[in-house]
């Protein structure tokens, strides 16, 4: 602060003195020019031949009247003929003689200022001819010395004034600033040691008082922060428990779906085998029944063989009924209900999400018209979709993208597309991919019944399924299902 105040005051005084010097120099210069012009006029108006004594006398009178002019000189001739005729003070040197020669040659006033000295030279005309030159000299060194002494005095004054000012500011600052700040520092120290009840004294309603008030309010909030923090921790813990419970439920649903899928595959294998056996048995039974009818016609009503043929016919009918029952049960699905297709797909996505994350597979969708409703057995249809998702993950061992799209397929159907970026299906297996026991997996990793079951479930819902694939370019399964509105319209139609 001392240096700043001293430099400011000293600089201001220095600038003021410099401005005063320049103004005084301009006054001296103007006065020298006027004095020199007056001297020229005196010489030019002298009658008759030029008298050196008269010129000297006139110059001395002019010099005594103009205190700022140090000397006046009259110079005649140029070059080697140049001569100083009159000099009231210091004899002109080479610089002054050069100015005089320049003024005479150029017939104009010439001015030169250097090293604190101002020299002015002007031509003298007598009878219309330049006959001489008057040189006036003014010294500014005295002004420069005065300026330096004044500057030194001001510098010492500024230093003393700055020291006094700093002392006064320090005394006031200790009472008005330092002490309140020290109190707040003490409060910070106590708070740092764990005393949250510490408060800073509010001495005055000024800026420091506002800071102290704000500190006290902050400490009051900090004192109650533990309770708020504990509440936040409790809320976060509750939310975490809810998420864990949802995650456990999701895993439980996955395990349940897997168990259902495994049981469905086992039952499907048994049912498919039974259906195949029933289908194979049904053909010869039809032949047997036909031959029994022929034998009944051949033996006639009076033949004792007719009763035995009727017994055979009855037994064949019972076996046929049993076979038909097996075939009907193999095609049966559970009760159906209206549901948005997006909700159905969402449940399957939620169930399979842990497996997707573990396999580094990104799930995209379901996208599109997910609000469209279908009439379906949610369990069987979820298991069918789970087959597609599981096969897609198995086809992407190094990760990839699984995309689910939902779109209208005409006015009465909805189309679900399941597209992966996996290894694809070999062309020779693609036409038989929905047949039982046909699989692209290694032995022991798949039974080949999943897609067969899925097609049977989709077909039982009145839908259709298609597949597009190429080796190395992924696979797309497309499922078309009737909407709930279309099923309702079909059921209202008369048989």
JSON list of C-alpha atoms in Angstrom, two decimals, residues 33 36-45 50 59 73-78 96 98-111 120-136:
[
{"chain": "A", "resi": 33, "resn": "UNK", "atom": "CA", "xyz": [10.64, 34.67, -30.68]},
{"chain": "A", "resi": 36, "resn": "UNK", "atom": "CA", "xyz": [14.09, 38.33, -31.37]},
{"chain": "A", "resi": 37, "resn": "UNK", "atom": "CA", "xyz": [11.49, 39.81, -33.76]},
{"chain": "A", "resi": 38, "resn": "UNK", "atom": "CA", "xyz": [11.57, 43.07, -31.80]},
{"chain": "A", "resi": 39, "resn": "UNK", "atom": "CA", "xyz": [15.37, 43.14, -32.01]},
{"chain": "A", "resi": 40, "resn": "UNK", "atom": "CA", "xyz": [15.18, 42.52, -35.77]},
{"chain": "A", "resi": 41, "resn": "UNK", "atom": "CA", "xyz": [12.71, 45.40, -36.13]},
{"chain": "A", "resi": 42, "resn": "UNK", "atom": "CA", "xyz": [15.02, 47.70, -34.18]},
{"chain": "A", "resi": 43, "resn": "UNK", "atom": "CA", "xyz": [17.94, 46.88, -36.45]},
{"chain": "A", "resi": 44, "resn": "UNK", "atom": "CA", "xyz": [15.92, 47.15, -39.67]},
{"chain": "A", "resi": 45, "resn": "UNK", "atom": "CA", "xyz": [14.52, 50.60, -38.85]},
{"chain": "A", "resi": 50, "resn": "UNK", "atom": "CA", "xyz": [24.33, 50.36, -39.53]},
{"chain": "A", "resi": 59, "resn": "UNK", "atom": "CA", "xyz": [20.18, 44.76, -27.69]},
{"chain": "A", "resi": 73, "resn": "UNK", "atom": "CA", "xyz": [23.75, 38.45, -31.11]},
{"chain": "A", "resi": 74, "resn": "UNK", "atom": "CA", "xyz": [24.02, 40.12, -34.52]},
{"chain": "A", "resi": 75, "resn": "UNK", "atom": "CA", "xyz": [25.78, 38.02, -37.18]},
{"chain": "A", "resi": 76, "resn": "UNK", "atom": "CA", "xyz": [26.67, 39.19, -40.68]},
{"chain": "A", "resi": 77, "resn": "UNK", "atom": "CA", "xyz": [27.93, 37.33, -43.71]},
{"chain": "A", "resi": 78, "resn": "UNK", "atom": "CA", "xyz": [27.87, 33.65, -44.56]},
{"chain": "A", "resi": 96, "resn": "UNK", "atom": "CA", "xyz": [24.31, 29.51, -33.23]},
{"chain": "A", "resi": 98, "resn": "UNK", "atom": "CA", "xyz": [24.94, 27.70, -38.26]},
{"chain": "A", "resi": 99, "resn": "UNK", "atom": "CA", "xyz": [21.41, 28.78, -37.36]},
{"chain": "A", "resi": 100, "resn": "UNK", "atom": "CA", "xyz": [22.22, 32.38, -38.39]},
{"chain": "A", "resi": 101, "resn": "UNK", "atom": "CA", "xyz": [23.62, 31.25, -41.75]},
{"chain": "A", "resi": 102, "resn": "UNK", "atom": "CA", "xyz": [20.55, 29.02, -42.32]},
{"chain": "A", "resi": 103, "resn": "UNK", "atom": "CA", "xyz": [18.16, 31.89, -41.51]},
{"chain": "A", "resi": 104, "resn": "UNK", "atom": "CA", "xyz": [20.01, 34.23, -43.92]},
{"chain": "A", "resi": 105, "resn": "UNK", "atom": "CA", "xyz": [20.20, 31.70, -46.74]},
{"chain": "A", "resi": 106, "resn": "UNK", "atom": "CA", "xyz": [16.55, 30.54, -46.41]},
{"chain": "A", "resi": 107, "resn": "UNK", "atom": "CA", "xyz": [15.24, 34.00, -45.46]},
{"chain": "A", "resi": 108, "resn": "UNK", "atom": "CA", "xyz": [13.10, 32.63, -42.61]},
{"chain": "A", "resi": 109, "resn": "UNK", "atom": "CA", "xyz": [13.04, 32.15, -38.83]},
{"chain": "A", "resi": 110, "resn": "UNK", "atom": "CA", "xyz": [14.93, 29.02, -37.65]},
{"chain": "A", "resi": 111, "resn": "UNK", "atom": "CA", "xyz": [14.43, 27.46, -34.19]},
{"chain": "A", "resi": 120, "resn": "UNK", "atom": "CA", "xyz": [16.10, 31.35, -32.44]},
{"chain": "A", "resi": 121, "resn": "UNK", "atom": "CA", "xyz": [17.64, 32.95, -35.56]},
{"chain": "A", "resi": 122, "resn": "UNK", "atom": "CA", "xyz": [15.88, 35.42, -37.91]},
{"chain": "A", "resi": 123, "resn": "UNK", "atom": "CA", "xyz": [17.12, 37.31, -41.01]},
{"chain": "A", "resi": 124, "resn": "UNK", "atom": "CA", "xyz": [17.55, 41.14, -40.96]},
{"chain": "A", "resi": 125, "resn": "UNK", "atom": "CA", "xyz": [16.55, 43.01, -44.14]},
{"chain": "A", "resi": 126, "resn": "UNK", "atom": "CA", "xyz": [17.89, 46.41, -44.97]},
{"chain": "A", "resi": 127, "resn": "UNK", "atom": "CA", "xyz": [16.87, 48.08, -48.17]},
{"chain": "A", "resi": 128, "resn": "UNK", "atom": "CA", "xyz": [15.09, 44.84, -49.20]},
{"chain": "A", "resi": 129, "resn": "UNK", "atom": "CA", "xyz": [18.25, 42.73, -48.91]},
{"chain": "A", "resi": 130, "resn": "UNK", "atom": "CA", "xyz": [19.13, 40.18, -46.17]},
{"chain": "A", "resi": 131, "resn": "UNK", "atom": "CA", "xyz": [22.13, 41.84, -44.57]},
{"chain": "A", "resi": 132, "resn": "UNK", "atom": "CA", "xyz": [22.47, 40.04, -41.20]},
{"chain": "A", "resi": 133, "resn": "UNK", "atom": "CA", "xyz": [20.81, 37.68, -38.74]},
{"chain": "A", "resi": 134, "resn": "UNK", "atom": "CA", "xyz": [19.75, 38.10, -35.11]},
{"chain": "A", "resi": 135, "resn": "UNK", "atom": "CA", "xyz": [20.29, 35.10, -32.80]},
{"chain": "A", "resi": 136, "resn": "UNK", "atom": "CA", "xyz": [18.47, 34.91, -29.43]}
]
